[in-house]
Tab-separated table of C-alpha atoms and ligand atoms in Angstrom:
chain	number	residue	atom	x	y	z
A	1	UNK	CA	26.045	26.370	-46.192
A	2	UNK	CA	25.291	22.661	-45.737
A	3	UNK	CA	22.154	20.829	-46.387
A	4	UNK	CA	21.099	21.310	-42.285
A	5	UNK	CA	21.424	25.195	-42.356
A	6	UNK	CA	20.269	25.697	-46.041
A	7	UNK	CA	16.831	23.983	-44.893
A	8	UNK	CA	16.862	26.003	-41.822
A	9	UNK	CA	17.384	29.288	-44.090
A	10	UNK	CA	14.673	28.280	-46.223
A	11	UNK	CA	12.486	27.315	-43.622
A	12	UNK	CA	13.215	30.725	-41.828
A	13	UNK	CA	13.177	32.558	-45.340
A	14	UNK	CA	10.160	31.301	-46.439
A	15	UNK	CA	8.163	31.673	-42.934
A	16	UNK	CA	8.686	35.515	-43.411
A	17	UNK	CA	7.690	35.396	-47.027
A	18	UNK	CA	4.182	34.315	-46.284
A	19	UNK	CA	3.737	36.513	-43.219
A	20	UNK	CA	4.979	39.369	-45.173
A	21	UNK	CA	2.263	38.386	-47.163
A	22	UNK	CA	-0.211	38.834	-44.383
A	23	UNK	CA	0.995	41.827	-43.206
A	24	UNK	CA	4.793	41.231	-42.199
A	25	UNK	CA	7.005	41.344	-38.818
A	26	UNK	CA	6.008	43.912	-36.740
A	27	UNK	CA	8.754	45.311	-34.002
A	28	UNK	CA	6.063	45.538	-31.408
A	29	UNK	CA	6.003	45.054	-27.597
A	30	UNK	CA	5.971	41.139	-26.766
A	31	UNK	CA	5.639	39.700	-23.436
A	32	UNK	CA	8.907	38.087	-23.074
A	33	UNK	CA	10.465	40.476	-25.727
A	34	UNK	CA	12.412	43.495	-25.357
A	35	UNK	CA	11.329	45.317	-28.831
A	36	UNK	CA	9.780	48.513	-27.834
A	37	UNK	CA	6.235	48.886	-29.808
A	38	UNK	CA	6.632	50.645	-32.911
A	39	UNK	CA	4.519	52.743	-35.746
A	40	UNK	CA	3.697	50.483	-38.705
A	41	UNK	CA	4.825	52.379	-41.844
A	42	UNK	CA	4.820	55.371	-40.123
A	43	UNK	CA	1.200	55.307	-39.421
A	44	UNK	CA	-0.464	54.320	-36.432
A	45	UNK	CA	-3.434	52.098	-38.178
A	46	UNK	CA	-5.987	52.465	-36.183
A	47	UNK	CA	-8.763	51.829	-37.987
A	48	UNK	CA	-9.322	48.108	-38.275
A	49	UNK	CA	-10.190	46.894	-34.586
A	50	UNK	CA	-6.952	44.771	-34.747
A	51	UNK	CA	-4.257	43.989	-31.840
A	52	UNK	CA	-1.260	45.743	-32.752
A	53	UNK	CA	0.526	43.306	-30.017
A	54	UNK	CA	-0.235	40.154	-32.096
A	55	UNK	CA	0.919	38.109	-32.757
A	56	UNK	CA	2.711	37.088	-29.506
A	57	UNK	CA	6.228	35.480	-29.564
A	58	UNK	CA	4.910	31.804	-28.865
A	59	UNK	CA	2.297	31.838	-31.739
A	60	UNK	CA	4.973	33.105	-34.310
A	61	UNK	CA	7.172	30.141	-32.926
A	62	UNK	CA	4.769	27.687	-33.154
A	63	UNK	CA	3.726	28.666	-37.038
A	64	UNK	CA	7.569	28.682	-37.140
A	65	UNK	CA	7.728	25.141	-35.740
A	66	UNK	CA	4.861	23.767	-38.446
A	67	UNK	CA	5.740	25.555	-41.055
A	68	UNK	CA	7.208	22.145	-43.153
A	69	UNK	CA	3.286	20.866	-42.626
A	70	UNK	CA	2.190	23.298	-45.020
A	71	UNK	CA	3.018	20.554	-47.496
A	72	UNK	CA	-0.386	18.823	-46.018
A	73	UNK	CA	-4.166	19.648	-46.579
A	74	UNK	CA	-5.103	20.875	-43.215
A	75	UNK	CA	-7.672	18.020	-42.749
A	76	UNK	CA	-5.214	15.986	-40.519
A	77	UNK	CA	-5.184	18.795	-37.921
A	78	UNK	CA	-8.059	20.166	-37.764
A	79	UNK	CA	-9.479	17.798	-35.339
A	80	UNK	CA	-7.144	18.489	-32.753
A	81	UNK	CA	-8.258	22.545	-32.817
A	82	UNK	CA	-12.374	21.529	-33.442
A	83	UNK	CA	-11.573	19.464	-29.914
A	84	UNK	CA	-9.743	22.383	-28.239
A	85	UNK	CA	-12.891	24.425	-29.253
A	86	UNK	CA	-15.792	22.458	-28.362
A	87	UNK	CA	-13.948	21.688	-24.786
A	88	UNK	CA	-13.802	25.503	-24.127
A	89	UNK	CA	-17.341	26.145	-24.364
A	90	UNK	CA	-18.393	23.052	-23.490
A	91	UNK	CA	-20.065	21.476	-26.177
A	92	UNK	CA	-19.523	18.458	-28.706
A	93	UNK	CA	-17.564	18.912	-31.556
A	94	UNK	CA	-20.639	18.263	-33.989
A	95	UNK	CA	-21.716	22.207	-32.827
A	96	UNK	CA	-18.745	23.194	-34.336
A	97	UNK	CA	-17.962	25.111	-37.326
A	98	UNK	CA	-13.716	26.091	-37.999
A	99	UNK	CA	-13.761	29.017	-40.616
A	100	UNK	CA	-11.651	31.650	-42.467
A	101	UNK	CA	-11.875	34.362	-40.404
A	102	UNK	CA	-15.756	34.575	-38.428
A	103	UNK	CA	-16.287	36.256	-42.036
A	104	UNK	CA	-16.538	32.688	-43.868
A	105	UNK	CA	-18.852	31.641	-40.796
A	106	UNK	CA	-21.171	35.074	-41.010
A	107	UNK	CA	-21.466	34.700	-44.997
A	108	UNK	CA	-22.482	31.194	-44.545
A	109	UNK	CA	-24.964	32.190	-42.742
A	110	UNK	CA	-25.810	34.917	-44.774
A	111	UNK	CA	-26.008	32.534	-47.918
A	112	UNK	CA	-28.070	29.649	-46.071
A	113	UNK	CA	-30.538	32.554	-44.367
A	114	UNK	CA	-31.176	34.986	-47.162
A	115	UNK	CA	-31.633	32.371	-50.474
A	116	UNK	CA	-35.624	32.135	-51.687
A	117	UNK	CA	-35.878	35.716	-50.786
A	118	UNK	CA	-35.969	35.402	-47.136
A	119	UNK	CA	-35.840	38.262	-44.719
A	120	UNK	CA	-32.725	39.148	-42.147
A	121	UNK	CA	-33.340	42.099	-39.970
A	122	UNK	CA	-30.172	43.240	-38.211
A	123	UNK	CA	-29.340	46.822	-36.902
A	124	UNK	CA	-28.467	49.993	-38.829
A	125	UNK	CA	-25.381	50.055	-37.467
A	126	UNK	CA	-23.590	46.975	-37.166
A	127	UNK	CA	-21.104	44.585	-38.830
A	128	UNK	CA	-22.420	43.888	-42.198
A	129	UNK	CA	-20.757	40.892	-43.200
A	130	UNK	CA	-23.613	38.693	-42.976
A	131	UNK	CA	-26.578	40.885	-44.261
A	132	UNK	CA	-24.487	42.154	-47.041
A	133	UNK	CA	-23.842	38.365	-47.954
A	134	UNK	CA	-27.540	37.688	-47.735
A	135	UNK	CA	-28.724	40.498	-49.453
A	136	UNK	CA	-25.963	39.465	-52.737
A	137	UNK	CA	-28.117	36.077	-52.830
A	138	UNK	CA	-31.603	37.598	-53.069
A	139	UNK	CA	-32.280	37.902	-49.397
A	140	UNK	CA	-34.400	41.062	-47.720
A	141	UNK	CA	-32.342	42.872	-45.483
A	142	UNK	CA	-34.638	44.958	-43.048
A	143	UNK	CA	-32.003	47.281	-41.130
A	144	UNK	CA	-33.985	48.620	-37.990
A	145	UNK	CA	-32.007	52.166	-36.231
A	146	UNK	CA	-30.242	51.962	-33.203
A	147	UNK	CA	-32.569	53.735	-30.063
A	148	UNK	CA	-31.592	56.906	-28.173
A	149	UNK	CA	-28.822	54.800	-26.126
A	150	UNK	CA	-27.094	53.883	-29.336
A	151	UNK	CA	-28.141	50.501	-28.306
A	152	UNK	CA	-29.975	47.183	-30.262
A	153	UNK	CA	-33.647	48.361	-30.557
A	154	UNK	CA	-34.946	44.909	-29.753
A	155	UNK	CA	-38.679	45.788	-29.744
A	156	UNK	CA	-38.413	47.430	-32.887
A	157	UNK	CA	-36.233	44.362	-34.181
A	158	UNK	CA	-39.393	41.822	-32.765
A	159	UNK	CA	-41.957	44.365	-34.587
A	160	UNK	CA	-39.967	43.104	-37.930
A	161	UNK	CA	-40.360	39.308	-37.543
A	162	UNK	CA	-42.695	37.989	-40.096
A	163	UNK	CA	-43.401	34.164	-41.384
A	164	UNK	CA	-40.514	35.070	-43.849
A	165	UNK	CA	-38.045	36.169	-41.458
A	166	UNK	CA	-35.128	33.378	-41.562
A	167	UNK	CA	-32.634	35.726	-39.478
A	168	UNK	CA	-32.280	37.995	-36.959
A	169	UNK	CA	-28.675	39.777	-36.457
A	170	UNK	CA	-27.388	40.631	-33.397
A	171	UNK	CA	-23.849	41.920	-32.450
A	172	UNK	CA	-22.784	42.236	-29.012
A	173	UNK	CA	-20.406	44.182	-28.017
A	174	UNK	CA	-21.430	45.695	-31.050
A	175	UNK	CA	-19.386	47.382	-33.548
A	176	UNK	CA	-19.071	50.290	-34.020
A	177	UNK	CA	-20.270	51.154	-31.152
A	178	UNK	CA	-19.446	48.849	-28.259
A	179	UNK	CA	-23.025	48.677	-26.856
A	180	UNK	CA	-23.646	45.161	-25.074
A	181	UNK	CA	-27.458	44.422	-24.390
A	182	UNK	CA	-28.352	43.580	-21.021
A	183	UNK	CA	-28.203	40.269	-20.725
A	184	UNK	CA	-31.726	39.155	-19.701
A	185	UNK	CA	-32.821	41.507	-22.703
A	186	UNK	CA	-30.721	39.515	-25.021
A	187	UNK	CA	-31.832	35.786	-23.403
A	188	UNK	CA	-35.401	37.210	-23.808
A	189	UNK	CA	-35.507	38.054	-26.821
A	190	UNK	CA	-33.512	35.528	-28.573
A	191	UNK	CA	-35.430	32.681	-26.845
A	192	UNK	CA	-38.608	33.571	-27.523
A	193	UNK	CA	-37.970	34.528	-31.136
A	194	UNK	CA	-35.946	31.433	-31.901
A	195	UNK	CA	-38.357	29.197	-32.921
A	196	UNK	CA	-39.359	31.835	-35.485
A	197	UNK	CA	-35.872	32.720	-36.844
A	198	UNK	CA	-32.108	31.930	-36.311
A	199	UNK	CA	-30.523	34.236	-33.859
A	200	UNK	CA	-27.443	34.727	-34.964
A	201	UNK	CA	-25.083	36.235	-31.852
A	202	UNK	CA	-21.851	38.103	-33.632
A	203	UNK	CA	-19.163	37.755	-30.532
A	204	UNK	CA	-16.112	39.089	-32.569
A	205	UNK	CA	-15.419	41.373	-29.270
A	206	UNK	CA	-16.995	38.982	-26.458
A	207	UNK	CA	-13.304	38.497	-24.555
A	208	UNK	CA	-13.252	42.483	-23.841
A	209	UNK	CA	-16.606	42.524	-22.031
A	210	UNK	CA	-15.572	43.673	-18.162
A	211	UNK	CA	-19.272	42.956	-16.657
A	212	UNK	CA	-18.362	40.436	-14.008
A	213	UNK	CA	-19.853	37.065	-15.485
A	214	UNK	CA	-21.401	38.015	-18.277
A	215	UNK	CA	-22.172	34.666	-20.601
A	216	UNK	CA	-21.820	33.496	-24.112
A	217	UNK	CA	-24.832	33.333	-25.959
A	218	UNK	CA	-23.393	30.003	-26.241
A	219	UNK	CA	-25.352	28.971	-23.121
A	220	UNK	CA	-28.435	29.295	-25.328
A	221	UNK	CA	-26.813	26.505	-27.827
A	222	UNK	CA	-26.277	24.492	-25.223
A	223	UNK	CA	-30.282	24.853	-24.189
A	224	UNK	CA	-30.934	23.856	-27.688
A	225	UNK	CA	-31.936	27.158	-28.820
A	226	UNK	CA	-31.908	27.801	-32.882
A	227	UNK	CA	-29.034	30.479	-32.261
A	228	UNK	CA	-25.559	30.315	-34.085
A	229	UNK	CA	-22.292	32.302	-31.805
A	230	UNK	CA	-19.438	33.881	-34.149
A	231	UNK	CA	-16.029	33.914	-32.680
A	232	UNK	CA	-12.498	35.268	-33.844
A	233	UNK	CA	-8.907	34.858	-33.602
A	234	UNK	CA	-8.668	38.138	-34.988
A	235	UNK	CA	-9.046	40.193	-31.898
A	236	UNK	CA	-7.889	39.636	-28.556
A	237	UNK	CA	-5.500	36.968	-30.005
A	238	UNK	CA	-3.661	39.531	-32.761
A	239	UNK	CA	-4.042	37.089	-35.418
A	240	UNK	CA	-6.439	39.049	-37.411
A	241	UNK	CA	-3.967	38.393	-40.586
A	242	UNK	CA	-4.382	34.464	-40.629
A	243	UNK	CA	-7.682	34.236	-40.984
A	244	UNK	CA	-9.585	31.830	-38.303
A	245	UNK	CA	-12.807	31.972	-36.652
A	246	UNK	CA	-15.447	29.692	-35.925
A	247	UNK	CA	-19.082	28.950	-34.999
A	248	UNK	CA	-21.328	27.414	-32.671
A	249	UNK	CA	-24.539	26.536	-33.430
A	250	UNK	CA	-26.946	23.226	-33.481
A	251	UNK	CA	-25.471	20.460	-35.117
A	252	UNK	CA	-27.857	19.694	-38.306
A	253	UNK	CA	-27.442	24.008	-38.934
A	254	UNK	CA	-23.273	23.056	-38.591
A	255	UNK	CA	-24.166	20.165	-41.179
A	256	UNK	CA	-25.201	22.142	-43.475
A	257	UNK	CA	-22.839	24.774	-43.572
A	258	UNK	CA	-19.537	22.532	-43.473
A	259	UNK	CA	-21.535	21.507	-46.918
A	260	UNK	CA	-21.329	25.085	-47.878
A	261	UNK	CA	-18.031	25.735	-46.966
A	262	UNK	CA	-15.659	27.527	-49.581
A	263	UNK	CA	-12.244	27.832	-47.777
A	264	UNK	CA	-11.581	26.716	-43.767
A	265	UNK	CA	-8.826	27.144	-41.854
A	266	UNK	CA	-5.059	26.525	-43.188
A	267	UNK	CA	-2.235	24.668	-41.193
A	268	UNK	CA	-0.681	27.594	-40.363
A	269	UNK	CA	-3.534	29.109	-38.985
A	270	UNK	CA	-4.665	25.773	-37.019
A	271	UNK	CA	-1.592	25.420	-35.326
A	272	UNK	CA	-1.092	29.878	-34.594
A	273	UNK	CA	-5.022	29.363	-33.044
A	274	UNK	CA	-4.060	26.041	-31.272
A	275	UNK	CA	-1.402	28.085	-29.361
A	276	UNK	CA	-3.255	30.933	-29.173
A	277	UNK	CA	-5.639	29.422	-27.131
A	278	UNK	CA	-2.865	27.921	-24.804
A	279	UNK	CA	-0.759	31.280	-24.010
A	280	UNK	CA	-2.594	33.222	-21.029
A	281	UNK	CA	0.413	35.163	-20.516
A	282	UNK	CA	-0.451	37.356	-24.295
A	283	UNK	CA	-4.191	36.860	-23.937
A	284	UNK	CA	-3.790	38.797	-20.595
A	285	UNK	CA	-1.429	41.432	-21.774
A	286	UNK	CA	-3.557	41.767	-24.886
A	287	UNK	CA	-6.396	42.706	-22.596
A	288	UNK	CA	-4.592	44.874	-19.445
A	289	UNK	CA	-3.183	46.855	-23.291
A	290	UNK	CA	-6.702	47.449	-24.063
A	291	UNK	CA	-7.994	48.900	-21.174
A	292	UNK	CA	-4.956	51.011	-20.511
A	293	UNK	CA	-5.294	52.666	-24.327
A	294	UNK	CA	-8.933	53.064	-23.980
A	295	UNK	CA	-9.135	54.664	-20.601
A	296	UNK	CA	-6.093	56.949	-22.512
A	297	UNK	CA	-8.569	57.401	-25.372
A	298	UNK	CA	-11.529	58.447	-22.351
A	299	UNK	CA	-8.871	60.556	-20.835
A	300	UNK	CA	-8.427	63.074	-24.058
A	301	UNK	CA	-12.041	63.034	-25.185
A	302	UNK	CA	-13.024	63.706	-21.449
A	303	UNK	CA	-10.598	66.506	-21.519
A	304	UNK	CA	-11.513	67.781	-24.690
A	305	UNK	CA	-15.405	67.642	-24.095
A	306	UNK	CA	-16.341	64.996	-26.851
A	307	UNK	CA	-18.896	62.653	-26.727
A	308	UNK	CA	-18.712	58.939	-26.566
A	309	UNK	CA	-19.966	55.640	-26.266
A	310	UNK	CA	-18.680	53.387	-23.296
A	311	UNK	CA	-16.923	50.761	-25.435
A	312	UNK	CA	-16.882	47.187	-24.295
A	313	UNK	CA	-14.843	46.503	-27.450
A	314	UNK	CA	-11.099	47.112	-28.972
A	315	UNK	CA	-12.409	50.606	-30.083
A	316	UNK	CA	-14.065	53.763	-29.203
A	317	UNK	CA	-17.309	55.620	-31.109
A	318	UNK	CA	-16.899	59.135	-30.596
A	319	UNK	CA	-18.456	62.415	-31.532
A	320	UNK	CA	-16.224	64.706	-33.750
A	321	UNK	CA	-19.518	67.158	-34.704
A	322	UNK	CA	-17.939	67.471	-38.634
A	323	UNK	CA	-18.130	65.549	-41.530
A	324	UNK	CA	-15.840	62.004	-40.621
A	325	UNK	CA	-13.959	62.632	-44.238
A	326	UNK	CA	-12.953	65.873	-43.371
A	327	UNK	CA	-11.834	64.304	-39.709
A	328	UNK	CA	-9.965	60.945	-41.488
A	329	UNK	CA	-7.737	63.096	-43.671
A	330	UNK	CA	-6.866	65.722	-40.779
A	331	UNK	CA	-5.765	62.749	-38.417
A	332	UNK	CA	-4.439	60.446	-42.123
A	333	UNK	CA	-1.815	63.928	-41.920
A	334	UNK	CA	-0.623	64.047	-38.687
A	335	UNK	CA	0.303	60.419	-39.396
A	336	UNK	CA	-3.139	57.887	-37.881
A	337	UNK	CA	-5.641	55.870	-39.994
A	338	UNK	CA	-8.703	55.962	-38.009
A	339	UNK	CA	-12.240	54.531	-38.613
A	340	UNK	CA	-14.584	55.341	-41.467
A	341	UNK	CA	-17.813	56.463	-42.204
A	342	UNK	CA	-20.730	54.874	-40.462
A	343	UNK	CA	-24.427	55.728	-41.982
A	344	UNK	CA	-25.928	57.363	-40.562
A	345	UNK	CA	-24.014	58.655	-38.043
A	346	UNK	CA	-21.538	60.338	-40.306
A	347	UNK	CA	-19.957	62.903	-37.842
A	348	UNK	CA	-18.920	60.093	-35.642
A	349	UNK	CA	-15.824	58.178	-35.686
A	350	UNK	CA	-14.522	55.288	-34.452
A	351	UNK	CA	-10.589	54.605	-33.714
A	352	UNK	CA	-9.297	51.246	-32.355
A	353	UNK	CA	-6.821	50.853	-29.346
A	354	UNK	CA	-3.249	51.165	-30.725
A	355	UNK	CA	0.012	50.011	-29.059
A	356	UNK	CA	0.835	52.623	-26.230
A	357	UNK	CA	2.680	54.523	-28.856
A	358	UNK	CA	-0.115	54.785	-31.152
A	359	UNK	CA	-2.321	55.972	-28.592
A	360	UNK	CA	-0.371	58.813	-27.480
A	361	UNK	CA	0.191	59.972	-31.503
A	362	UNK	CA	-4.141	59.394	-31.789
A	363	UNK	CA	-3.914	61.762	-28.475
A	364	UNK	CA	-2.056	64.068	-29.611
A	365	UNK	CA	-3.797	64.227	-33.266
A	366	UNK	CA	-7.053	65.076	-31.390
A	367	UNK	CA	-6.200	67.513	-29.621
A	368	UNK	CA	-4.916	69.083	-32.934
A	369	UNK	CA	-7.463	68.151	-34.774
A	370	UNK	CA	-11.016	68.694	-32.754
A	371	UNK	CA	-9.182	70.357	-29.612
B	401	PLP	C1	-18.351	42.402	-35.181
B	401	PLP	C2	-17.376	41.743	-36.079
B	401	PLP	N1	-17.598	40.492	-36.467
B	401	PLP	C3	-16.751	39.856	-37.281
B	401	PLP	C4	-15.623	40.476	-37.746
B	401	PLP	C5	-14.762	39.742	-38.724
B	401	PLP	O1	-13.656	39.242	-38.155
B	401	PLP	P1	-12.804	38.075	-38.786
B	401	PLP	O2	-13.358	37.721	-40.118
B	401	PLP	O3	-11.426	38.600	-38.865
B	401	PLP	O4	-12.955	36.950	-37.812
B	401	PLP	C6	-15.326	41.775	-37.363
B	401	PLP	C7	-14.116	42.454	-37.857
B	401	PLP	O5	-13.816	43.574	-37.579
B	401	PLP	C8	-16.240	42.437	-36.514
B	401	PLP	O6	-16.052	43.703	-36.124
């Protein structure tokens, strides 16, 4: 081998070793690829709200093409994504936050708003991330139930705020259920409550919304509201395994958590989002995927007679009437990880969209299963 192709080898060898560290090569569907999607393992894991798709062929290229930067601190090129960010949504980079995943973002924000023993009041069932984080540092959590329409009780949420409140918690679409709040509920609420608490607006599963123009909360940073917007790669983009995400909030709130900051983005994950961002042709597919498996998912628990919620997510919240352990093994056997148990509603489940192969196995599981 000479000293050309042995670098090439090791470049190429040691690209795989790290993403078989975050979850290996996948023989998946591709636009511009003819590998037909596959199971993963054997299973069809849907249970995590990922994008079995991701990543798409030009990300892996482009981590491909950087990979000799991981020799750098990612400092250098972060710039160049916080730029590509801000110009997206239309604000200055100084209302920008890069993160490990929107987790690092939502702790942050747990830590900051639930120190001294302040109070964060978020829904019953939600993402936890941030509460969880707040309550671990001494914070109150108040979690307020879902109403009748499995929806944000904002009224009930407003009855909470107090002089202590630091927080308020809002994810929309949210999971696990894939409510969104009308938006002039939402803009009400949040605006007049800001001045009293953060509003923190989780938008992990904004890009699957199909309301004609629905906005980002980010308008209401832009108006100078006290509200802070979570985003993800780890969704619509399939890059759930490298770990970006970011924020958007005012910029002395962004000050203060860069300070608190315990990990950031790596180069590998600057330049997979940086491409991300650029490839329409995936972000597109990603989405047409999504509603294809979902309306499959609809289909079955239409034709089967069980409940659900209209998802404006990656994932559907249905109504399986038994116990969801019981219902996780039974479809674990026939070969699909689905969602786990969420308090209270704990004869609900929730499975993610899976490649079209997935979907049909999750199809044909149900009907075995709660047919
Ligand atoms: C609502 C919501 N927010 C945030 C996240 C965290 O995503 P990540 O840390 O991968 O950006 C998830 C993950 O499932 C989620 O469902």
């Amino acid at each position: 081998m000479n000293e050309l192709n042995r670098r090439q080898w090791l470049r190429t060898a040691g690209l795989a070793g790290a993403l078989a560290t975050l979850g290996g090569f996948r023989n998946v569907e591709i636009p511009g690829e003819s590998r037909p999607a596959a199971l993963v393992n054997g299973a069809a894991r849907m249970n995590f709200n990922e994008n079995p798709y991701g990543p798409s062929k030009k990300v892996r290229q482009a981590m491909i093409d950087h990979f000799d930067e991981v020799c750098r601190y990612p400092f250098s090129f972060q710039r160049e994504l916080l730029s590509r960010i801000a110009a997206k949504h239309g604000v200055p980079e100084d209302h920008v936050i890069i993160t490990a995943g929107s987790t690092e973002g939502l702790r942050i924000s747990g830590l900051i708003h639930g120190m001294d023993e302040r109070e964060v009041i978020t829904a019953e069932l939600t993402f936890f991330a941030l509460s969880d984080y707040a309550g671990k540092v001494g914070g109150i959590i108040h979690k307020v139930p879902l109403d009748n329409a499995l929806q944000h009780d904002l009224n009930a949420m407003s009855a909470k705020i107090n002089s202590n409140t630091s927080l308020v918690f809002i994810c929309n679409p949210n999971n696990p259920t894939g409510a969104l709040l009308p938006k002039d509920q939402l803009w009400d609420f949040a605006k007049s409550h800001a001045k009293q608490a953060t509003m923190f607006i989780d938008e992990a599963y904004f890009d699957y919304i199909t309301e004609p123009g629905y906005p980002s909360a980010v308008e209401l940073v832009k108006e100078g509201h006290n509200v802070i917007v979570s985003r993800t790669f780890s969704k619509v983009y399939g890059l759930a395994g490298i770990r970006v995400g970011y924020l958007i909030a005012q910029p002395e709130l962004i000050d203060k958590m860069e300070g608190l900051s315990m990990c950031g983005p790596n180069v590998l994950s600057i330049f997979a989002a940086l491409e991300a961002m650029s490839d329409q042709e995936f972000y597109e597919f990603s989405l047409q995927k999504n509603a294809h498996n979902k309306n499959r998912i609809y289909t079955t628990l239409n034709q089967i007679g069980l409940p659900y919620q209209e998802s404006h997510g990656n994932f559907v919240f249905f109504k399986t009437g038994k116990p969801i352990g019981e219902v996780q093994r039974a479809f674990e056997a026939r070969g699909v990880l689905v969602g786990r148990p969420f308090p209270p509603m704990l004869d609900w489940c929730r499975v993610s969209t899976g490649t079209d192969e997935q979907t049909l196995k999750f199809a044909g599981a149900l009907r075995e299963v709660l047919g």
